[in-house]
């Protein structure tokens, strides 16, 4: 999507962020190019709905997108230029819905095999889905004699990088361990 968006609305592609993805998908599903956004009236853009609650696009988002579209240097314009964008957006929306469905199924299946919520959910910031993933990757907790070993197993332990007399660099998390778990955490 980013590659195709770079052809029809490069300024909007640079502004793309996951926080406003639902808004952007709704906009691009209806007006897939900078050219189309420019030609659309503010009222037409206000009629676009997004999210589960079908919110209208916020006015500050519309103004920002209109401004970016008006100053666009897009090289792909005219009839058919946004067809690929619309197709990709529809697929991404479908995939997001499928992910939501699978996450819901994961929780239902967990509740079938366990009468109580995971003890890990008592930790601030750990929801049921994250706890399920952690439990799946930890397996038998007895194979880790200490909490430090679990932290190291997932690569969540901080490390300090220094060598000989060189200046200490800032610490960072170890990049070992399971990437899925690190992403969840």
PDB file of C-alpha atoms in Angstrom:
ATOM      1  CA  UNK A   1       0.000   0.000   0.000  1.00  0.00           C
ATOM      2  CA  UNK A   2       2.802   2.411   0.851  1.00  0.00           C
ATOM      3  CA  UNK A   3       4.486   1.849  -2.518  1.00  0.00           C
ATOM      4  CA  UNK A   4       1.270   2.423  -4.458  1.00  0.00           C
ATOM      5  CA  UNK A   5       0.291   5.365  -2.272  1.00  0.00           C
ATOM      6  CA  UNK A   6       3.687   6.898  -3.033  1.00  0.00           C
ATOM      7  CA  UNK A   7       2.660   6.997  -6.700  1.00  0.00           C
ATOM      8  CA  UNK A   8      -0.771   8.584  -6.291  1.00  0.00           C
ATOM      9  CA  UNK A   9      -0.339  10.646  -3.102  1.00  0.00           C
ATOM     10  CA  UNK A  10       3.268  10.667  -1.845  1.00  0.00           C
ATOM     11  CA  UNK A  11       2.638  13.400   0.728  1.00  0.00           C
ATOM     12  CA  UNK A  12      -0.140  11.355   2.309  1.00  0.00           C
ATOM     13  CA  UNK A  13       2.077   8.250   2.280  1.00  0.00           C
ATOM     14  CA  UNK A  14       4.674  10.142   4.340  1.00  0.00           C
ATOM     15  CA  UNK A  15       1.996  11.118   6.867  1.00  0.00           C
ATOM     16  CA  UNK A  16       0.730   7.545   7.181  1.00  0.00           C
ATOM     17  CA  UNK A  17       0.782   6.202  10.731  1.00  0.00           C
ATOM     18  CA  UNK A  18      -0.931   3.272  12.376  1.00  0.00           C
ATOM     19  CA  UNK A  19      -2.789   5.547  14.822  1.00  0.00           C
ATOM     20  CA  UNK A  20      -4.868   7.040  12.007  1.00  0.00           C
ATOM     21  CA  UNK A  21      -4.928   3.962   9.754  1.00  0.00           C
ATOM     22  CA  UNK A  22      -8.691   3.430  10.060  1.00  0.00           C
ATOM     23  CA  UNK A  23      -9.356   7.026   9.042  1.00  0.00           C
ATOM     24  CA  UNK A  24      -6.912   6.840   6.175  1.00  0.00           C
ATOM     25  CA  UNK A  25      -8.318   3.514   4.947  1.00  0.00           C
ATOM     26  CA  UNK A  26     -11.845   4.965   4.959  1.00  0.00           C
ATOM     27  CA  UNK A  27     -10.645   8.026   3.041  1.00  0.00           C
ATOM     28  CA  UNK A  28      -8.670   6.014   0.483  1.00  0.00           C
ATOM     29  CA  UNK A  29     -11.472   3.520  -0.030  1.00  0.00           C
ATOM     30  CA  UNK A  30     -13.612   6.410  -1.310  1.00  0.00           C
ATOM     31  CA  UNK A  31     -10.998   8.808  -2.685  1.00  0.00           C
ATOM     32  CA  UNK A  32      -7.850   6.788  -3.481  1.00  0.00           C
ATOM     33  CA  UNK A  33      -5.635   9.488  -4.998  1.00  0.00           C
ATOM     34  CA  UNK A  34      -4.478  13.010  -4.198  1.00  0.00           C
ATOM     35  CA  UNK A  35      -6.319  14.124  -7.309  1.00  0.00           C
ATOM     36  CA  UNK A  36      -9.596  12.583  -6.068  1.00  0.00           C
ATOM     37  CA  UNK A  37      -9.163  14.077  -2.587  1.00  0.00           C
ATOM     38  CA  UNK A  38      -8.589  17.524  -4.131  1.00  0.00           C
ATOM     39  CA  UNK A  39     -11.734  17.262  -6.228  1.00  0.00           C
ATOM     40  CA  UNK A  40     -13.869  16.088  -3.286  1.00  0.00           C
ATOM     41  CA  UNK A  41     -15.714  18.696  -1.283  1.00  0.00           C
ATOM     42  CA  UNK A  42     -15.302  18.952   2.469  1.00  0.00           C
ATOM     43  CA  UNK A  43     -18.942  17.859   2.806  1.00  0.00           C
ATOM     44  CA  UNK A  44     -18.271  14.702   0.768  1.00  0.00           C
ATOM     45  CA  UNK A  45     -15.302  13.916   2.994  1.00  0.00           C
ATOM     46  CA  UNK A  46     -17.384  14.531   6.148  1.00  0.00           C
ATOM     47  CA  UNK A  47     -19.846  11.863   4.964  1.00  0.00           C
ATOM     48  CA  UNK A  48     -17.141   9.161   5.121  1.00  0.00           C
ATOM     49  CA  UNK A  49     -17.484   6.928   8.162  1.00  0.00           C
ATOM     50  CA  UNK A  50     -14.850   4.781   9.870  1.00  0.00           C
ATOM     51  CA  UNK A  51     -14.455   2.422  12.813  1.00  0.00           C
ATOM     52  CA  UNK A  52     -16.938   0.162  14.549  1.00  0.00           C
ATOM     53  CA  UNK A  53     -19.012   3.123  15.685  1.00  0.00           C
ATOM     54  CA  UNK A  54     -19.015   4.699  12.217  1.00  0.00           C
ATOM     55  CA  UNK A  55     -17.478   8.011  13.275  1.00  0.00           C
ATOM     56  CA  UNK A  56     -17.231  10.813  10.728  1.00  0.00           C
ATOM     57  CA  UNK A  57     -13.737  11.862   9.709  1.00  0.00           C
ATOM     58  CA  UNK A  58     -12.525  14.638  12.048  1.00  0.00           C
ATOM     59  CA  UNK A  59     -12.363  18.078  10.499  1.00  0.00           C
ATOM     60  CA  UNK A  60      -8.662  18.547  11.358  1.00  0.00           C
ATOM     61  CA  UNK A  61      -7.895  15.253   9.534  1.00  0.00           C
ATOM     62  CA  UNK A  62      -9.905  16.380   6.480  1.00  0.00           C
ATOM     63  CA  UNK A  63      -8.177  19.772   6.376  1.00  0.00           C
ATOM     64  CA  UNK A  64      -4.763  18.144   6.675  1.00  0.00           C
ATOM     65  CA  UNK A  65      -5.480  15.585   3.920  1.00  0.00           C
ATOM     66  CA  UNK A  66      -6.927  18.262   1.600  1.00  0.00           C
ATOM     67  CA  UNK A  67      -3.852  20.438   2.098  1.00  0.00           C
ATOM     68  CA  UNK A  68      -1.480  17.532   1.437  1.00  0.00           C
ATOM     69  CA  UNK A  69      -3.464  16.530  -1.652  1.00  0.00           C
ATOM     70  CA  UNK A  70      -3.515  20.067  -3.053  1.00  0.00           C
ATOM     71  CA  UNK A  71       0.267  20.284  -2.921  1.00  0.00           C
ATOM     72  CA  UNK A  72       0.833  16.751  -4.200  1.00  0.00           C
ATOM     73  CA  UNK A  73       3.551  15.873  -6.695  1.00  0.00           C
ATOM     74  CA  UNK A  74       1.856  12.567  -7.581  1.00  0.00           C
ATOM     75  CA  UNK A  75       2.963  11.186 -10.922  1.00  0.00           C
ATOM     76  CA  UNK A  76       0.119   8.690 -11.329  1.00  0.00           C
ATOM     77  CA  UNK A  77      -3.179  10.477 -12.047  1.00  0.00           C
ATOM     78  CA  UNK A  78      -6.308  10.076 -14.125  1.00  0.00           C
ATOM     79  CA  UNK A  79      -8.808   7.261 -14.569  1.00  0.00           C
ATOM     80  CA  UNK A  80      -7.790   4.015 -12.943  1.00  0.00           C
ATOM     81  CA  UNK A  81      -4.917   5.475 -10.960  1.00  0.00           C
ATOM     82  CA  UNK A  82      -6.516   4.574  -7.617  1.00  0.00           C
ATOM     83  CA  UNK A  83      -7.833   1.108  -8.443  1.00  0.00           C
ATOM     84  CA  UNK A  84      -4.885  -0.694  -6.850  1.00  0.00           C
ATOM     85  CA  UNK A  85      -5.106   1.532  -3.753  1.00  0.00           C
ATOM     86  CA  UNK A  86      -8.791   0.701  -3.297  1.00  0.00           C
ATOM     87  CA  UNK A  87      -8.113  -3.012  -3.741  1.00  0.00           C
ATOM     88  CA  UNK A  88      -5.275  -2.989  -1.193  1.00  0.00           C
ATOM     89  CA  UNK A  89      -7.320  -0.995   1.310  1.00  0.00           C
ATOM     90  CA  UNK A  90     -10.224  -3.466   1.037  1.00  0.00           C
ATOM     91  CA  UNK A  91      -7.819  -6.363   1.626  1.00  0.00           C
ATOM     92  CA  UNK A  92      -6.234  -4.658   4.646  1.00  0.00           C
ATOM     93  CA  UNK A  93      -9.641  -3.932   6.154  1.00  0.00           C
ATOM     94  CA  UNK A  94     -10.634  -7.587   5.642  1.00  0.00           C
ATOM     95  CA  UNK A  95      -7.368  -8.776   7.195  1.00  0.00           C
ATOM     96  CA  UNK A  96      -7.868  -6.532  10.239  1.00  0.00           C
ATOM     97  CA  UNK A  97     -11.354  -7.956  10.711  1.00  0.00           C
ATOM     98  CA  UNK A  98      -9.966 -11.490  10.407  1.00  0.00           C
ATOM     99  CA  UNK A  99      -7.305 -10.721  13.029  1.00  0.00           C
ATOM    100  CA  UNK A 100     -10.010  -9.410  15.385  1.00  0.00           C
ATOM    101  CA  UNK A 101     -12.038 -12.587  14.810  1.00  0.00           C
ATOM    102  CA  UNK A 102      -9.015 -14.817  15.501  1.00  0.00           C
ATOM    103  CA  UNK A 103      -8.129 -12.896  18.669  1.00  0.00           C
ATOM    104  CA  UNK A 104     -11.709 -13.319  19.866  1.00  0.00           C
ATOM    105  CA  UNK A 105     -11.541 -17.051  19.113  1.00  0.00           C
ATOM    106  CA  UNK A 106      -8.240 -17.288  20.998  1.00  0.00           C
ATOM    107  CA  UNK A 107      -9.848 -15.850  24.129  1.00  0.00           C
ATOM    108  CA  UNK A 108     -12.888 -18.144  23.792  1.00  0.00           C
ATOM    109  CA  UNK A 109     -10.696 -21.229  23.418  1.00  0.00           C
ATOM    110  CA  UNK A 110      -8.584 -20.199  26.398  1.00  0.00           C
ATOM    111  CA  UNK A 111     -11.699 -19.789  28.527  1.00  0.00           C
ATOM    112  CA  UNK A 112     -12.804 -23.292  27.474  1.00  0.00           C
ATOM    113  CA  UNK A 113      -9.623 -24.878  28.845  1.00  0.00           C
ATOM    114  CA  UNK A 114      -9.197 -22.634  31.874  1.00  0.00           C
ATOM    115  CA  UNK A 115     -11.795 -21.763  34.491  1.00  0.00           C
ATOM    116  CA  UNK A 116      -9.951 -18.641  35.641  1.00  0.00           C
ATOM    117  CA  UNK A 117      -8.095 -15.819  33.951  1.00  0.00           C
ATOM    118  CA  UNK A 118      -4.341 -16.111  33.799  1.00  0.00           C
ATOM    119  CA  UNK A 119      -2.454 -14.976  36.889  1.00  0.00           C
ATOM    120  CA  UNK A 120      -0.344 -12.898  34.497  1.00  0.00           C
ATOM    121  CA  UNK A 121      -3.294 -10.528  33.977  1.00  0.00           C
ATOM    122  CA  UNK A 122      -2.735  -9.265  37.530  1.00  0.00           C
ATOM    123  CA  UNK A 123       0.406  -7.511  36.233  1.00  0.00           C
ATOM    124  CA  UNK A 124      -0.308  -3.922  35.164  1.00  0.00           C
ATOM    125  CA  UNK A 125      -0.333  -3.614  31.373  1.00  0.00           C
ATOM    126  CA  UNK A 126      -0.845  -7.334  30.672  1.00  0.00           C
ATOM    127  CA  UNK A 127      -4.231  -8.126  29.180  1.00  0.00           C
ATOM    128  CA  UNK A 128      -5.730 -11.550  28.604  1.00  0.00           C
ATOM    129  CA  UNK A 129      -4.460 -11.901  25.009  1.00  0.00           C
ATOM    130  CA  UNK A 130      -0.893 -11.045  26.006  1.00  0.00           C
ATOM    131  CA  UNK A 131      -1.124 -13.413  28.968  1.00  0.00           C
ATOM    132  CA  UNK A 132      -2.309 -16.225  26.679  1.00  0.00           C
ATOM    133  CA  UNK A 133       0.650 -15.679  24.346  1.00  0.00           C
ATOM    134  CA  UNK A 134       3.083 -15.583  27.271  1.00  0.00           C
ATOM    135  CA  UNK A 135       1.669 -18.768  28.752  1.00  0.00           C
ATOM    136  CA  UNK A 136       1.890 -20.511  25.385  1.00  0.00           C
ATOM    137  CA  UNK A 137       5.566 -19.620  24.986  1.00  0.00           C
ATOM    138  CA  UNK A 138       6.539 -20.205  28.616  1.00  0.00           C
ATOM    139  CA  UNK A 139       4.992 -23.667  28.702  1.00  0.00           C
ATOM    140  CA  UNK A 140       5.949 -25.322  31.977  1.00  0.00           C
ATOM    141  CA  UNK A 141       7.031 -22.470  34.255  1.00  0.00           C
ATOM    142  CA  UNK A 142       9.102 -24.888  36.351  1.00  0.00           C
ATOM    143  CA  UNK A 143      11.767 -25.051  33.650  1.00  0.00           C
ATOM    144  CA  UNK A 144      12.781 -21.511  34.709  1.00  0.00           C
ATOM    145  CA  UNK A 145      14.221 -21.518  38.253  1.00  0.00           C
ATOM    146  CA  UNK A 146      14.207 -17.692  38.481  1.00  0.00           C
ATOM    147  CA  UNK A 147      12.238 -14.788  37.071  1.00  0.00           C
ATOM    148  CA  UNK A 148      15.472 -13.431  35.562  1.00  0.00           C
ATOM    149  CA  UNK A 149      15.714 -16.536  33.395  1.00  0.00           C
ATOM    150  CA  UNK A 150      12.215 -15.983  31.995  1.00  0.00           C
ATOM    151  CA  UNK A 151      13.077 -12.356  31.242  1.00  0.00           C
ATOM    152  CA  UNK A 152      16.284 -13.455  29.486  1.00  0.00           C
ATOM    153  CA  UNK A 153      14.413 -16.209  27.593  1.00  0.00           C
ATOM    154  CA  UNK A 154      12.202 -13.575  25.990  1.00  0.00           C
ATOM    155  CA  UNK A 155      15.074 -11.147  25.374  1.00  0.00           C
ATOM    156  CA  UNK A 156      13.558  -8.465  27.594  1.00  0.00           C
ATOM    157  CA  UNK A 157      16.656  -7.980  29.731  1.00  0.00           C
ATOM    158  CA  UNK A 158      18.545  -4.692  29.393  1.00  0.00           C
ATOM    159  CA  UNK A 159      22.184  -4.832  28.295  1.00  0.00           C
ATOM    160  CA  UNK A 160      24.937  -2.245  28.431  1.00  0.00           C
ATOM    161  CA  UNK A 161      27.343  -2.137  25.527  1.00  0.00           C
ATOM    162  CA  UNK A 162      30.967  -1.279  26.221  1.00  0.00           C
ATOM    163  CA  UNK A 163      34.329  -2.525  25.074  1.00  0.00           C
ATOM    164  CA  UNK A 164      37.726  -1.898  26.678  1.00  0.00           C
ATOM    165  CA  UNK A 165      38.247   1.775  27.275  1.00  0.00           C
ATOM    166  CA  UNK A 166      35.516   2.957  24.881  1.00  0.00           C
ATOM    167  CA  UNK A 167      32.761   5.213  26.120  1.00  0.00           C
ATOM    168  CA  UNK A 168      29.698   3.445  27.425  1.00  0.00           C
ATOM    169  CA  UNK A 169      26.771   3.436  25.068  1.00  0.00           C
ATOM    170  CA  UNK A 170      23.186   3.676  26.219  1.00  0.00           C
ATOM    171  CA  UNK A 171      21.553   0.489  27.413  1.00  0.00           C
ATOM    172  CA  UNK A 172      19.031  -1.346  25.283  1.00  0.00           C
ATOM    173  CA  UNK A 173      16.923  -4.477  25.424  1.00  0.00           C
ATOM    174  CA  UNK A 174      18.603  -7.680  24.357  1.00  0.00           C
ATOM    175  CA  UNK A 175      17.403  -8.655  20.868  1.00  0.00           C
ATOM    176  CA  UNK A 176      17.298 -12.353  21.600  1.00  0.00           C
ATOM    177  CA  UNK A 177      14.233 -14.380  22.385  1.00  0.00           C
ATOM    178  CA  UNK A 178      10.912 -14.733  20.657  1.00  0.00           C
ATOM    179  CA  UNK A 179       9.957 -11.761  18.472  1.00  0.00           C
ATOM    180  CA  UNK A 180       6.223 -12.407  18.834  1.00  0.00           C
ATOM    181  CA  UNK A 181       6.448 -12.199  22.617  1.00  0.00           C
ATOM    182  CA  UNK A 182       8.650  -9.085  22.507  1.00  0.00           C
ATOM    183  CA  UNK A 183       6.118  -7.477  20.165  1.00  0.00           C
ATOM    184  CA  UNK A 184       3.228  -8.310  22.513  1.00  0.00           C
ATOM    185  CA  UNK A 185       5.129  -6.916  25.484  1.00  0.00           C
TER     186      UNK A 185
END
